[in-house]
Each structure stands twice: as C-alpha cells, then as structure tokens.
PDB file of C-alpha atoms in Angstrom:
ATOM      1  CA  MET N  16       5.790   6.434  19.460  1.00 36.00           C
ATOM      2  CA  LYS N  17       2.755   6.984  17.441  1.00 38.00           C
ATOM      3  CA  ILE N  18       1.926   6.040  14.723  1.00 37.00           C
ATOM      4  CA  THR N  19       2.479   8.404  12.290  1.00 36.00           C
ATOM      5  CA  SER N  20       6.106   9.336  13.413  1.00 35.00           C
ATOM      6  CA  LEU N  21       6.947   5.763  12.760  1.00 37.00           C
ATOM      7  CA  LEU N  22       5.109   5.497   9.563  1.00 41.00           C
ATOM      8  CA  SER N  23       7.125   9.376   8.233  1.00 37.00           C
ATOM      9  CA  ALA N  24      10.043   7.987   9.367  1.00 34.00           C
ATOM     10  CA  LEU N  25       9.991   4.269   6.946  1.00 36.00           C
ATOM     11  CA  CYS N  26       8.265   5.834   4.187  1.00 43.00           C
ATOM     12  CA  LEU N  27       9.394   9.423   3.722  1.00 34.00           C
ATOM     13  CA  ALA N  28       7.412  12.904   3.934  1.00 30.00           C
ATOM     14  CA  ALA N  29       6.107  12.190   0.435  1.00 33.00           C
ATOM     15  CA  ALA N  30       4.525   9.520   0.706  1.00 35.00           C
ATOM     16  CA  VAL N  31       2.814   9.466   4.376  1.00 31.00           C
ATOM     17  CA  GLY N  32       4.600  11.772   6.869  1.00 31.00           C
ATOM     18  CA  GLY N  33       1.191  14.590   6.692  1.00 32.00           C
ATOM     19  CA  ALA N  34       1.791  17.560   4.929  1.00 32.00           C
ATOM     20  CA  HIS N  35       3.146  15.342   0.753  1.00 37.00           C
ATOM     21  CA  ALA N  36       5.680  17.448  -0.083  1.00 36.00           C
ATOM     22  CA  ALA N  37       6.809  18.421  -2.819  1.00 42.00           C
ATOM     23  CA  THR N  38       9.718  16.075  -4.004  1.00 44.00           C
ATOM     24  CA  PRO N  39      12.850  17.766  -6.804  1.00 47.00           C
ATOM     25  CA  LYS N  40      11.688  16.383 -10.304  1.00 51.00           C
ATOM     26  CA  ILE N  41      14.538  13.457 -10.619  1.00 55.00           C
ATOM     27  CA  VAL N  42      14.155  12.307 -14.071  1.00 55.00           C
ATOM     28  CA  THR N  43      17.014   9.740 -15.289  1.00 84.00           C
ATOM     29  CA  GLN N  44      14.024   7.737 -17.308  1.00 93.00           C
ATOM     30  CA  SER N  45      10.646   8.580 -18.970  1.00 96.00           C
ATOM     31  CA  LEU N  46       7.120   7.976 -17.790  1.00 97.00           C
ATOM     32  CA  GLN N  47       6.712   7.013 -21.518  1.00 97.00           C
ATOM     33  CA  GLU N  48       9.493   4.847 -20.743  1.00 97.00           C
ATOM     34  CA  TYR N  49       9.175   3.032 -17.719  1.00 98.00           C
ATOM     35  CA  GLY N  50       5.800   3.300 -18.706  1.00 98.00           C
ATOM     36  CA  GLN N  51       5.853   0.270 -21.953  1.00 98.00           C
ATOM     37  CA  GLU N  52       9.642  -1.537 -19.803  1.00 97.00           C
ATOM     38  CA  CYS N  53       6.370  -2.549 -17.708  1.00 98.00           C
ATOM     39  CA  ALA N  54       3.467  -3.598 -19.968  1.00 98.00           C
ATOM     40  CA  GLU N  55       6.476  -5.378 -22.157  1.00 97.00           C
ATOM     41  CA  MET N  56       7.899  -7.027 -19.352  1.00 97.00           C
ATOM     42  CA  ILE N  57       4.496  -7.295 -16.592  1.00 97.00           C
ATOM     43  CA  GLY N  58       1.369  -6.787 -19.029  1.00 97.00           C
ATOM     44  CA  GLN N  59       0.243  -3.766 -20.047  1.00 98.00           C
ATOM     45  CA  ILE N  60      -2.587  -1.484 -17.917  1.00 98.00           C
ATOM     46  CA  PRO N  61      -5.937  -0.287 -19.090  1.00 98.00           C
ATOM     47  CA  ALA N  62      -7.328   2.429 -19.008  1.00 98.00           C
ATOM     48  CA  PHE N  63     -10.183   3.139 -16.761  1.00 98.00           C
ATOM     49  CA  ASP N  64     -12.146   5.133 -14.457  1.00 98.00           C
ATOM     50  CA  CYS N  65     -11.577   5.042 -10.464  1.00 98.00           C
ATOM     51  CA  LEU N  66     -15.926   4.899 -10.111  1.00 98.00           C
ATOM     52  CA  ASP N  67     -15.803   1.707 -11.465  1.00 98.00           C
ATOM     53  CA  GLY N  68     -13.487   0.747  -8.314  1.00 98.00           C
ATOM     54  CA  THR N  69     -15.468  -0.771  -5.209  1.00 98.00           C
ATOM     55  CA  ILE N  70     -15.292   1.829  -2.178  1.00 98.00           C
ATOM     56  CA  VAL N  71     -13.718   0.294   1.183  1.00 98.00           C
ATOM     57  CA  PRO N  72     -15.530   0.350   3.530  1.00 98.00           C
ATOM     58  CA  ILE N  73     -15.613   2.970   7.019  1.00 98.00           C
ATOM     59  CA  THR N  74     -17.541   1.469  10.258  1.00 98.00           C
ATOM     60  CA  VAL N  75     -18.569   2.329  13.490  1.00 98.00           C
ATOM     61  CA  ASP N  76     -19.046  -0.079  15.674  1.00 97.00           C
ATOM     62  CA  GLY N  77     -19.472  -2.311  12.816  1.00 96.00           C
ATOM     63  CA  LYS N  78     -21.906  -0.423  11.264  1.00 97.00           C
ATOM     64  CA  THR N  79     -21.773   2.335   7.916  1.00 97.00           C
ATOM     65  CA  PRO N  80     -22.195   5.363   9.867  1.00 97.00           C
ATOM     66  CA  SER N  81     -25.381   7.843   8.975  1.00 96.00           C
ATOM     67  CA  GLU N  82     -22.616  10.450   8.284  1.00 96.00           C
ATOM     68  CA  TYR N  83     -19.142  11.328   8.148  1.00 98.00           C
ATOM     69  CA  THR N  84     -17.775  13.966  10.259  1.00 98.00           C
ATOM     70  CA  SER N  85     -14.136  15.508   9.654  1.00 97.00           C
ATOM     71  CA  GLY N  86     -11.543  14.073  11.779  1.00 97.00           C
ATOM     72  CA  MET N  87     -13.667  11.033  12.860  1.00 98.00           C
ATOM     73  CA  THR N  88     -12.951   7.747  14.614  1.00 98.00           C
ATOM     74  CA  CYS N  89     -13.680   4.502  12.895  1.00 98.00           C
ATOM     75  CA  ASP N  90     -13.184   0.875  12.956  1.00 98.00           C
ATOM     76  CA  ARG N  91     -10.602  -0.195  10.369  1.00 98.00           C
ATOM     77  CA  PRO N  92      -8.859   3.257   9.755  1.00 98.00           C
ATOM     78  CA  ALA N  93      -6.123   3.871   6.513  1.00 98.00           C
ATOM     79  CA  LEU N  94      -2.603   3.243   8.101  1.00 95.00           C
ATOM     80  CA  LEU N  95      -1.637   5.895   5.907  1.00 91.00           C
ATOM     81  CA  PRO N  96      -1.504   9.075   7.424  1.00 89.00           C
ATOM     82  CA  TYR N  97      -3.352  11.441   5.571  1.00 92.00           C
ATOM     83  CA  LYS N  98      -2.334  15.421   5.740  1.00 89.00           C
ATOM     84  CA  PRO N  99      -2.932  17.747   8.079  1.00 90.00           C
ATOM     85  CA  ASP N 100      -5.921  19.749   6.029  1.00 91.00           C
ATOM     86  CA  SER N 101      -7.476  16.037   5.446  1.00 95.00           C
ATOM     87  CA  PHE N 102     -10.729  14.845   6.825  1.00 97.00           C
ATOM     88  CA  GLY N 103      -8.650  12.412   8.220  1.00 97.00           C
ATOM     89  CA  GLN N 104      -8.120   8.317   8.741  1.00 98.00           C
ATOM     90  CA  CYS N 105     -11.484   7.961   7.679  1.00 98.00           C
ATOM     91  CA  THR N 106     -11.880   9.677   4.795  1.00 98.00           C
ATOM     92  CA  PRO N 107     -14.782   7.318   3.066  1.00 98.00           C
ATOM     93  CA  TYR N 108     -14.946   6.121  -0.818  1.00 98.00           C
ATOM     94  CA  SER N 109     -11.475   5.133  -1.621  1.00 98.00           C
ATOM     95  CA  ARG N 110     -11.858   2.235  -3.839  1.00 98.00           C
ATOM     96  CA  ILE N 111      -9.992  -0.557  -5.318  1.00 98.00           C
ATOM     97  CA  LEU N 112      -9.715  -2.134  -8.845  1.00 98.00           C
ATOM     98  CA  ASN N 113      -8.279  -5.358 -10.500  1.00 98.00           C
ATOM     99  CA  PHE N 114      -6.813  -5.757 -13.420  1.00 98.00           C
ATOM    100  CA  SER N 115      -5.611  -9.050 -12.523  1.00 98.00           C
ATOM    101  CA  ARG N 116      -5.285 -12.250 -15.301  1.00 96.00           C
ATOM    102  CA  ASP N 117      -3.319 -15.445 -15.008  1.00 94.00           C
ATOM    103  CA  LYS N 118       0.237 -14.157 -13.319  1.00 96.00           C
ATOM    104  CA  VAL N 119       0.256 -10.263 -14.169  1.00 98.00           C
ATOM    105  CA  GLN N 120      -1.524  -8.540 -11.207  1.00 98.00           C
ATOM    106  CA  ILE N 121      -2.415  -5.265 -12.018  1.00 98.00           C
ATOM    107  CA  SER N 122      -4.271  -3.418  -8.619  1.00 98.00           C
ATOM    108  CA  ALA N 123      -5.124   0.225  -9.081  1.00 98.00           C
ATOM    109  CA  PHE N 124      -6.177   2.570  -6.243  1.00 98.00           C
ATOM    110  CA  CYS N 125      -7.883   5.571  -5.994  1.00 98.00           C
ATOM    111  CA  ARG N 126      -8.096   7.407  -2.519  1.00 98.00           C
ATOM    112  CA  ARG N 127      -9.624   9.704  -0.912  1.00 97.00           C
ATOM    113  CA  GLU N 128      -8.443  11.675   1.282  1.00 97.00           C
ATOM    114  CA  GLN N 129     -11.240  14.554   1.244  1.00 97.00           C
ATOM    115  CA  LEU N 130     -15.430  14.122   2.018  1.00 98.00           C
ATOM    116  CA  ARG N 131     -16.972  14.366  -1.813  1.00 97.00           C
ATOM    117  CA  ASP N 132     -19.828  12.531  -3.073  1.00 97.00           C
ATOM    118  CA  PRO N 133     -19.263   8.832  -3.864  1.00 97.00           C
ATOM    119  CA  LYS N 134     -20.139   9.917  -7.413  1.00 97.00           C
ATOM    120  CA  SER N 135     -17.864  12.695  -7.595  1.00 98.00           C
ATOM    121  CA  VAL N 136     -14.817  12.209 -10.156  1.00 98.00           C
ATOM    122  CA  MET N 137     -12.565  13.928  -7.976  1.00 97.00           C
ATOM    123  CA  PHE N 138      -9.451  12.159  -6.083  1.00 98.00           C
ATOM    124  CA  ASP N 139      -6.476  12.634  -4.559  1.00 97.00           C
ATOM    125  CA  GLU N 140      -4.355  10.367  -5.210  1.00 97.00           C
ATOM    126  CA  VAL N 141      -4.259   6.767  -7.547  1.00 98.00           C
ATOM    127  CA  ASP N 142      -1.388   4.013  -7.287  1.00 98.00           C
ATOM    128  CA  ILE N 143      -0.852   1.410  -9.421  1.00 98.00           C
ATOM    129  CA  ILE N 144       1.071  -2.049  -8.325  1.00 98.00           C
ATOM    130  CA  ALA N 145       1.250  -4.252 -11.431  1.00 98.00           C
ATOM    131  CA  HIS N 146       3.463  -7.690 -10.860  1.00 98.00           C
ATOM    132  CA  ASN N 147       4.269 -10.476 -12.722  1.00 97.00           C
ATOM    133  CA  ALA N 148       3.787 -13.635 -10.413  1.00 96.00           C
ATOM    134  CA  ASN N 149       6.433 -15.709 -12.309  1.00 96.00           C
ATOM    135  CA  SER N 150       9.355 -13.545 -12.913  1.00 95.00           C
ATOM    136  CA  GLY N 151       8.604 -11.098  -9.661  1.00 95.00           C
ATOM    137  CA  LYS N 152       8.542  -8.374 -11.601  1.00 96.00           C
ATOM    138  CA  THR N 153       7.048  -5.561  -9.858  1.00 97.00           C
ATOM    139  CA  CYS N 154       6.743  -2.302 -11.023  1.00 97.00           C
ATOM    140  CA  TRP N 155       4.788   1.572  -9.533  1.00 98.00           C
ATOM    141  CA  PHE N 156       2.935   4.109 -10.628  1.00 98.00           C
ATOM    142  CA  HIS N 157       1.594   7.199  -8.666  1.00 98.00           C
ATOM    143  CA  ALA N 158      -0.236  10.613  -8.628  1.00 97.00           C
ATOM    144  CA  GLU N 159      -1.582  13.118  -5.685  1.00 95.00           C
ATOM    145  CA  ASP N 160      -3.525  15.854  -5.936  1.00 87.00           C
ATOM    146  CA  LYS N 161      -0.366  19.014  -5.893  1.00 82.00           C
ATOM    147  CA  PRO N 162       0.814  20.352  -2.624  1.00 78.00           C
ATOM    148  CA  GLY N 163      -1.904  22.983  -0.831  1.00 76.00           C
ATOM    149  CA  GLN N 164      -4.301  22.145  -2.287  1.00 81.00           C
ATOM    150  CA  ARG N 165      -7.760  19.779  -1.657  1.00 86.00           C
ATOM    151  CA  GLY N 166      -9.944  20.252  -4.148  1.00 91.00           C
ATOM    152  CA  GLY N 167      -8.515  16.823  -5.856  1.00 95.00           C
ATOM    153  CA  PHE N 168      -8.739  15.899  -9.221  1.00 97.00           C
ATOM    154  CA  ASP N 169     -10.117  14.162 -12.322  1.00 97.00           C
ATOM    155  CA  ALA N 170      -9.761  10.627 -12.248  1.00 98.00           C
ATOM    156  CA  SER N 171     -12.905   9.462 -14.528  1.00 98.00           C
ATOM    157  CA  ARG N 172     -10.162   8.581 -17.282  1.00 98.00           C
ATOM    158  CA  VAL N 173      -7.233   7.827 -15.835  1.00 98.00           C
ATOM    159  CA  PRO N 174      -4.104   6.926 -18.944  1.00 98.00           C
ATOM    160  CA  PRO N 175      -2.346   4.136 -19.054  1.00 98.00           C
ATOM    161  CA  PRO N 176       1.063   5.228 -18.409  1.00 98.00           C
ATOM    162  CA  ASN N 177       2.581   4.684 -22.097  1.00 98.00           C
ATOM    163  CA  GLU N 178      -0.228   5.468 -23.594  1.00 98.00           C
ATOM    164  CA  LYS N 179       1.534   8.549 -26.438  1.00 96.00           C
ATOM    165  CA  VAL N 180      -1.769   9.984 -26.851  1.00 96.00           C
ATOM    166  CA  ALA N 181      -4.292  10.781 -25.390  1.00 96.00           C
ATOM    167  CA  PRO N 182      -8.529  10.655 -26.125  1.00 96.00           C
ATOM    168  CA  PRO N 183      -9.031  14.874 -27.426  1.00 96.00           C
ATOM    169  CA  LYS N 184      -9.598  16.246 -24.169  1.00 94.00           C
ATOM    170  CA  ARG N 185      -8.420  13.789 -22.363  1.00 97.00           C
ATOM    171  CA  VAL N 186      -5.379  14.047 -19.684  1.00 97.00           C
ATOM    172  CA  SER N 187      -2.275  13.173 -21.350  1.00 97.00           C
ATOM    173  CA  ALA N 188      -0.822  10.324 -18.844  1.00 98.00           C
ATOM    174  CA  LYS N 189       2.765  12.836 -18.868  1.00 96.00           C
ATOM    175  CA  ASP N 190       0.655  15.672 -17.000  1.00 96.00           C
ATOM    176  CA  PHE N 191      -1.205  12.725 -14.985  1.00 98.00           C
ATOM    177  CA  TRP N 192       1.598  10.402 -13.879  1.00 98.00           C
ATOM    178  CA  TRP N 193       4.663  11.044 -12.211  1.00 97.00           C
ATOM    179  CA  THR N 194       7.957  10.387 -13.457  1.00 96.00           C
ATOM    180  CA  PRO N 195       9.474   7.102 -12.267  1.00 97.00           C
ATOM    181  CA  GLY N 196      12.099   9.441 -10.162  1.00 96.00           C
ATOM    182  CA  ARG N 197       9.713  11.150  -8.454  1.00 95.00           C
ATOM    183  CA  THR N 198       7.803   8.363  -8.040  1.00 96.00           C
ATOM    184  CA  ALA N 199      10.974   6.448  -6.489  1.00 95.00           C
ATOM    185  CA  GLN N 200      11.792   8.873  -3.843  1.00 94.00           C
ATOM    186  CA  LYS N 201       8.937   7.787  -2.352  1.00 92.00           C
ATOM    187  CA  ASN N 202      10.239   4.408  -1.304  1.00 93.00           C
ATOM    188  CA  CYS N 203       7.149   2.259  -0.906  1.00 93.00           C
ATOM    189  CA  ALA N 204       9.640  -0.686  -0.467  1.00 92.00           C
ATOM    190  CA  SER N 205       9.788   0.206   2.867  1.00 93.00           C
ATOM    191  CA  CYS N 206       6.733  -0.441   3.052  1.00 94.00           C
ATOM    192  CA  HIS N 207       5.799  -2.641   0.787  1.00 96.00           C
ATOM    193  CA  ASP N 208       8.682  -4.749   2.186  1.00 96.00           C
ATOM    194  CA  ALA N 209       7.318  -8.220   2.358  1.00 95.00           C
ATOM    195  CA  ASP N 210       5.208  -8.113  -0.878  1.00 93.00           C
ATOM    196  CA  PRO N 211       4.257  -5.778  -3.238  1.00 96.00           C
ATOM    197  CA  PHE N 212      -0.226  -6.065  -2.129  1.00 97.00           C
ATOM    198  CA  MET N 213       0.228  -5.491   2.199  1.00 95.00           C
ATOM    199  CA  TYR N 214      -2.586  -6.439   3.592  1.00 96.00           C
ATOM    200  CA  SER N 215      -3.761  -3.823   6.022  1.00 96.00           C
ATOM    201  CA  PRO N 216      -7.399  -4.027   7.962  1.00 97.00           C
ATOM    202  CA  TRP N 217      -8.686  -1.407   6.278  1.00 98.00           C
ATOM    203  CA  LEU N 218      -7.740  -3.111   2.970  1.00 97.00           C
ATOM    204  CA  GLY N 219      -9.349  -6.079   4.337  1.00 96.00           C
ATOM    205  CA  GLN N 220     -12.423  -5.568   3.865  1.00 97.00           C
ATOM    206  CA  VAL N 221     -11.924  -5.486  -0.083  1.00 98.00           C
ATOM    207  CA  TRP N 222      -9.278  -7.906  -0.192  1.00 97.00           C
ATOM    208  CA  HIS N 223     -10.806 -10.367  -3.017  1.00 96.00           C
ATOM    209  CA  LYS N 224     -10.462  -7.310  -5.328  1.00 97.00           C
ATOM    210  CA  VAL N 225      -6.525  -7.775  -4.385  1.00 97.00           C
ATOM    211  CA  PRO N 226      -4.301  -9.561  -6.078  1.00 97.00           C
ATOM    212  CA  THR N 227      -1.240 -11.682  -3.551  1.00 95.00           C
ATOM    213  CA  ASP N 228       1.842 -13.822  -4.739  1.00 95.00           C
ATOM    214  CA  PRO N 229       3.143 -13.590  -0.701  1.00 94.00           C
ATOM    215  CA  LEU N 230       5.445 -16.152  -1.286  1.00 94.00           C
ATOM    216  CA  GLY N 231       6.713 -15.690  -4.533  1.00 95.00           C
ATOM    217  CA  ARG N 232       9.317 -13.788  -5.781  1.00 94.00           C
ATOM    218  CA  TYR N 233       9.244  -9.937  -5.984  1.00 95.00           C
ATOM    219  CA  SER N 234      11.933  -7.790  -8.013  1.00 94.00           C
ATOM    220  CA  ASN N 235      11.567  -3.971  -9.281  1.00 94.00           C
ATOM    221  CA  ILE N 236      12.240  -3.148 -12.755  1.00 94.00           C
ATOM    222  CA  GLY N 237      13.493   0.200 -13.664  1.00 94.00           C
ATOM    223  CA  LYS N 238      16.780   2.020 -13.150  1.00 91.00           C
ATOM    224  CA  ASP N 239      14.959   4.875 -11.211  1.00 95.00           C
ATOM    225  CA  PHE N 240      14.074   2.184  -8.549  1.00 94.00           C
ATOM    226  CA  ALA N 241      17.319  -0.030  -8.776  1.00 90.00           C
ATOM    227  CA  SER N 242      18.054   0.924  -4.771  1.00 89.00           C
ATOM    228  CA  TRP N 243      14.813  -0.388  -3.373  1.00 91.00           C
ATOM    229  CA  HIS N 244      15.607  -3.438  -0.658  1.00 90.00           C
ATOM    230  CA  SER N 245      13.908  -5.741   1.768  1.00 93.00           C
ATOM    231  CA  ASN N 246      15.555  -8.680   3.531  1.00 95.00           C
ATOM    232  CA  SER N 247      12.827 -11.331   5.232  1.00 96.00           C
ATOM    233  CA  ILE N 248      13.744 -12.298   8.820  1.00 97.00           C
ATOM    234  CA  SER N 249      12.593 -15.055   9.767  1.00 97.00           C
ATOM    235  CA  THR N 250      12.882 -17.667  12.989  1.00 97.00           C
ATOM    236  CA  ARG N 251      13.301 -21.861  13.069  1.00 95.00           C
ATOM    237  CA  ASP N 252       9.532 -23.017  13.152  1.00 94.00           C
ATOM    238  CA  ASN N 253       7.881 -19.981  13.984  1.00 95.00           C
ATOM    239  CA  THR N 254       4.081 -19.702  12.941  1.00 94.00           C
ATOM    240  CA  CYS N 255       4.605 -15.866  12.010  1.00 93.00           C
ATOM    241  CA  VAL N 256       5.968 -17.132   8.589  1.00 94.00           C
ATOM    242  CA  GLY N 257       3.967 -19.474   8.016  1.00 89.00           C
ATOM    243  CA  CYS N 258       1.212 -17.709   5.305  1.00 90.00           C
ATOM    244  CA  HIS N 259       3.583 -14.566   4.230  1.00 94.00           C
ATOM    245  CA  ARG N 260       7.002 -13.678   5.216  1.00 95.00           C
ATOM    246  CA  ILE N 261       7.940 -11.180   7.096  1.00 96.00           C
ATOM    247  CA  GLY N 262      10.176  -7.897   6.047  1.00 96.00           C
ATOM    248  CA  ASP N 263      12.772  -5.898   7.804  1.00 96.00           C
ATOM    249  CA  GLN N 264      11.354  -1.934   7.074  1.00 95.00           C
ATOM    250  CA  ALA N 265       7.901  -1.403   7.802  1.00 95.00           C
ATOM    251  CA  SER N 266       7.173  -4.846   9.154  1.00 96.00           C
ATOM    252  CA  CYS N 267       9.170  -4.840  11.980  1.00 96.00           C
ATOM    253  CA  SER N 268       8.607  -1.478  13.512  1.00 94.00           C
ATOM    254  CA  VAL N 269       4.846  -1.015  12.168  1.00 94.00           C
ATOM    255  CA  TYR N 270       3.126  -3.744  10.770  1.00 95.00           C
ATOM    256  CA  ILE N 271       4.250  -6.347  13.699  1.00 96.00           C
ATOM    257  CA  PRO N 272       3.668  -3.935  16.251  1.00 96.00           C
ATOM    258  CA  MET N 273       0.288  -3.209  14.907  1.00 96.00           C
ATOM    259  CA  ALA N 274      -1.307  -6.412  14.124  1.00 96.00           C
ATOM    260  CA  THR N 275      -0.140  -7.443  17.499  1.00 96.00           C
ATOM    261  CA  GLY N 276      -2.006  -4.825  19.707  1.00 95.00           C
ATOM    262  CA  LYS N 277       2.006  -3.406  20.844  1.00 95.00           C
ATOM    263  CA  ILE N 278       0.420   0.172  19.158  1.00 94.00           C
ATOM    264  CA  SER N 279      -3.240   0.696  17.709  1.00 94.00           C
ATOM    265  CA  PRO N 280      -3.636   3.193  14.464  1.00 95.00           C
ATOM    266  CA  LYS N 281      -4.460   6.592  14.002  1.00 96.00           C
ATOM    267  CA  GLY N 282      -8.047   7.193  13.549  1.00 97.00           C
ATOM    268  CA  GLY N 283      -9.034   4.047  15.507  1.00 98.00           C
ATOM    269  CA  ASP N 284     -12.277   3.635  17.724  1.00 98.00           C
ATOM    270  CA  ALA N 285     -12.831   1.894  20.517  1.00 97.00           C
ATOM    271  CA  MET N 286     -13.652  -1.191  18.221  1.00 97.00           C
ATOM    272  CA  ALA N 287      -9.981  -1.011  16.990  1.00 97.00           C
ATOM    273  CA  MET N 288      -8.195  -0.869  19.921  1.00 96.00           C
ATOM    274  CA  SER N 289      -9.982  -3.809  21.092  1.00 97.00           C
ATOM    275  CA  TYR N 290      -9.331  -7.768  20.628  1.00 97.00           C
ATOM    276  CA  PRO N 291      -9.665  -9.191  18.032  1.00 96.00           C
ATOM    277  CA  LEU N 292      -9.065  -6.669  15.553  1.00 96.00           C
ATOM    278  CA  SER N 293      -6.656  -4.902  17.578  1.00 97.00           C
ATOM    279  CA  HIS N 294      -4.515  -7.981  16.290  1.00 97.00           C
ATOM    280  CA  TRP N 295      -5.147  -8.741  13.180  1.00 96.00           C
ATOM    281  CA  MET N 296      -2.878 -11.461  12.181  1.00 94.00           C
ATOM    282  CA  PRO N 297      -3.735 -14.269  11.513  1.00 92.00           C
ATOM    283  CA  VAL N 298      -6.314 -12.368   8.933  1.00 91.00           C
ATOM    284  CA  ASN N 299      -9.758 -13.394  10.257  1.00 90.00           C
ATOM    285  CA  ASN N 300      -8.665 -14.040  14.088  1.00 93.00           C
ATOM    286  CA  ASP N 301     -11.196 -16.280  15.181  1.00 93.00           C
ATOM    287  CA  GLN N 302      -9.324 -17.669  18.868  1.00 94.00           C
ATOM    288  CA  THR N 303      -9.563 -16.520  22.167  1.00 97.00           C
ATOM    289  CA  LYS N 304      -7.017 -13.654  23.092  1.00 97.00           C
ATOM    290  CA  ALA N 305      -5.497 -16.856  25.665  1.00 97.00           C
ATOM    291  CA  PHE N 306      -4.795 -19.396  22.935  1.00 97.00           C
ATOM    292  CA  TRP N 307      -4.004 -16.633  20.860  1.00 96.00           C
ATOM    293  CA  THR N 308      -1.336 -15.605  23.048  1.00 97.00           C
ATOM    294  CA  LYS N 309      -0.168 -19.077  23.904  1.00 96.00           C
ATOM    295  CA  ALA N 310       0.297 -19.673  19.840  1.00 95.00           C
ATOM    296  CA  ASN N 311       2.263 -17.318  19.169  1.00 95.00           C
ATOM    297  CA  LEU N 312       4.118 -14.632  21.735  1.00 96.00           C
ATOM    298  CA  GLU N 313       7.086 -17.109  21.334  1.00 97.00           C
ATOM    299  CA  SER N 314       7.002 -16.524  17.890  1.00 96.00           C
ATOM    300  CA  LEU N 315       6.427 -12.730  17.742  1.00 96.00           C
ATOM    301  CA  GLN N 316       8.751 -12.282  20.425  1.00 97.00           C
ATOM    302  CA  LYS N 317      11.455 -14.217  17.943  1.00 97.00           C
ATOM    303  CA  ILE N 318      10.887 -11.988  15.193  1.00 97.00           C
ATOM    304  CA  MET N 319      11.302  -9.049  17.049  1.00 97.00           C
ATOM    305  CA  THR N 320      14.826  -9.814  18.920  1.00 97.00           C
ATOM    306  CA  CYS N 321      15.719 -10.593  14.627  1.00 97.00           C
ATOM    307  CA  CYS N 322      13.931  -7.045  13.667  1.00 97.00           C
ATOM    308  CA  ASP N 323      16.112  -5.592  16.399  1.00 97.00           C
ATOM    309  CA  ASP N 324      19.336  -7.744  15.707  1.00 97.00           C
ATOM    310  CA  PRO N 325      19.304  -9.326  12.394  1.00 96.00           C
ATOM    311  CA  LYS N 326      22.637 -10.960  12.989  1.00 97.00           C
ATOM    312  CA  ASN N 327      21.735 -12.670  16.272  1.00 98.00           C
ATOM    313  CA  PRO N 328      21.990 -16.574  15.549  1.00 97.00           C
ATOM    314  CA  ILE N 329      18.839 -17.442  16.127  1.00 97.00           C
ATOM    315  CA  CYS N 330      17.430 -15.337  13.155  1.00 98.00           C
ATOM    316  CA  THR N 331      17.218 -16.129   9.502  1.00 97.00           C
ATOM    317  CA  ILE N 332      17.773 -12.961   6.607  1.00 96.00           C
ATOM    318  CA  THR N 333      17.043 -14.016   3.322  1.00 95.00           C
ATOM    319  CA  PRO N 334      16.971 -11.542   0.106  1.00 94.00           C
ATOM    320  CA  ILE N 335      12.766 -10.596  -0.847  1.00 93.00           C
ATOM    321  CA  ILE N 336      13.598  -7.809  -3.226  1.00 86.00           C
ATOM    322  CA  THR N 337      16.311  -7.802  -6.097  1.00 68.00           C
ATOM    323  CA  PRO N 338      17.434  -4.347  -7.253  1.00 62.00           C
ATOM    324  CA  ALA N 339      16.960  -3.113 -10.274  1.00 57.00           C
ATOM    325  CA  SER N 340      18.895  -3.536 -13.568  1.00 55.00           C
ATOM    326  CA  LYS N 341      20.989   0.258 -13.605  1.00 51.00           C
ATOM    327  CA  LYS N 342      21.765   0.003 -16.966  1.00 48.00           C
TER     328      LYS N 342
END
C-alpha cells in the first residue's frame, strides 16, 4: 500500500489526505477559551514571525540542489502528503521555531507547500504544539490556506491563540486560527500517537530545535479533544522501545514500516530508499545492515505481531494519551 493512502486513512483527509478538504465548523469551545486554557495550564504562546524560524533543509544526494523543480525527489521528503496541486513533498523553506522554557515545551511549525522566495512571508500551514513535561497536558493549534487557493497566507505575525485584540492592521487570532472543533477533526493524535513531538528524517535535520518528551506523561486539554486516545505497545526485552514509546496507530501502520525499510516515503530519491537512510531507527543509524538486522529484526517482528493482534499474550498494551475531560 502506498504511503499516501496509509497516512490518509490514519490522519483524516483534511489533515493529510492530499486535498485538505473543507471541514464543517463545529464549535464546542471558542478559540479564545481554548487558547486561554492552554496558556493557564501549559504556558503562554508568544506572537511570532515565521521567517524567524530555522529552515528545514531539502537535499539531493546529500547536497542542496542548484534549483528546485515541481514534483522533484529528495533525500528526506516531508512525510505529510501535500495537496495534488502543491509543489511536492520536497518543497523547500518550511521553518521550525522553539519557544520552550523549563518544563513548558512549545513547538511552532510553518509549512511551505508551494515554491516561494525564501524570504516570502506567505506560508501554507502553521501548527503549534504546546506541552507541559511535568503534567503531560498538551494543546494543538492549526491554520492553513483555504481549499483551492495556492497563494498562502501572511505569517509575518502569527497571533497568540488567546489574544483578544490584534495590533492595528494585523490579523486577529480568531481569523488566523481554526477553531478547536475543526482542529480536533484532524485527529493529529493518530499520527502523534506515541509522543506530542514525532521524529522523521525530514524533521530530524532540525531536531535540535524540537522539544522532546518521549517517555513523559501525555494528555490533551479541551473538550473538543476528549476522543483522542492512544496506547503504547511493547514486548519483553524489546529493543524498539529502548528510547521511546511506540503507539498503536500511525506508529504501527506508517512509522515502524517506514523506519525499518518496509515502505518508502513519497517523494524519496534513491538515497532515501537505500540503507542506512531507509532504516532511520535508531536515529542517526551508523550500523551495518547485517548488525541492524541481528540487533532489531526479532524485536521488530514482535512489535508488528502486537500491532496486528494486541491480545497476543506476548504483548503489553498500556494507555498513553489520557482522554481530555468533557466538563
């Protein structure tokens, strides 16, 4: 099965199915209410300019290409399938920002799906994950271009989600961000099933800019996110869970197969599909393929057994994401 269809089934068409279809406006908590709840329970999100972020590199055979072409392949393509009329999985100049402080972890991501000047203020998607490493409480904010539009939107000042009044001539939080209800429909937890911050070779190039809490508490605030859930899967003495958990949703169907060479990323070039980049777990894999197989194959097979049959006696299944309160 192609990676596009796998991710589409798991993460909803509006999130990753390629069409970014419009979703109905379901509002059970206003953006202002949710933004303020997030600020009080996790931490205040600042206003920011996406251009202040660190660029996620796009390389071919380990080097920055002299030019970018539509639909090109690259070493580490974005895993989130882009819209059919996008520039492709290897669109350059997406940016990552880290506003973490102490136990407050805030990651902001500004995504490009169309080729633009590196200094353009126009982006196609902005996402924020805010997480408290002490309590595990997590919140999610999302904005993207309207369906059928390719011009992007101005992200030179991304407003704090709880901002009541925007500065003169600046977009308001209400007009910039999706409502919590719409964001919840994207079911981000189906892909972020093991941890709020999930690793990929693409994002791994700027991993020093991403906060991590791979074994910490993980729960979502806001009644719109009450249905989000995930379980960890493991077996006795399993090497695959030595550094992080493995979830039972996209981890089973996408991340494990892709990180172990079973399936290839859309937009990947020959380097992406060759060892060791085809086997990107463990991170920065410098093992020979023979050693990797000897060290990990049995553990991998056991994990996949549990993905297929969680009731198998060899499996340990433990809740990761605690559902949010509906009160």
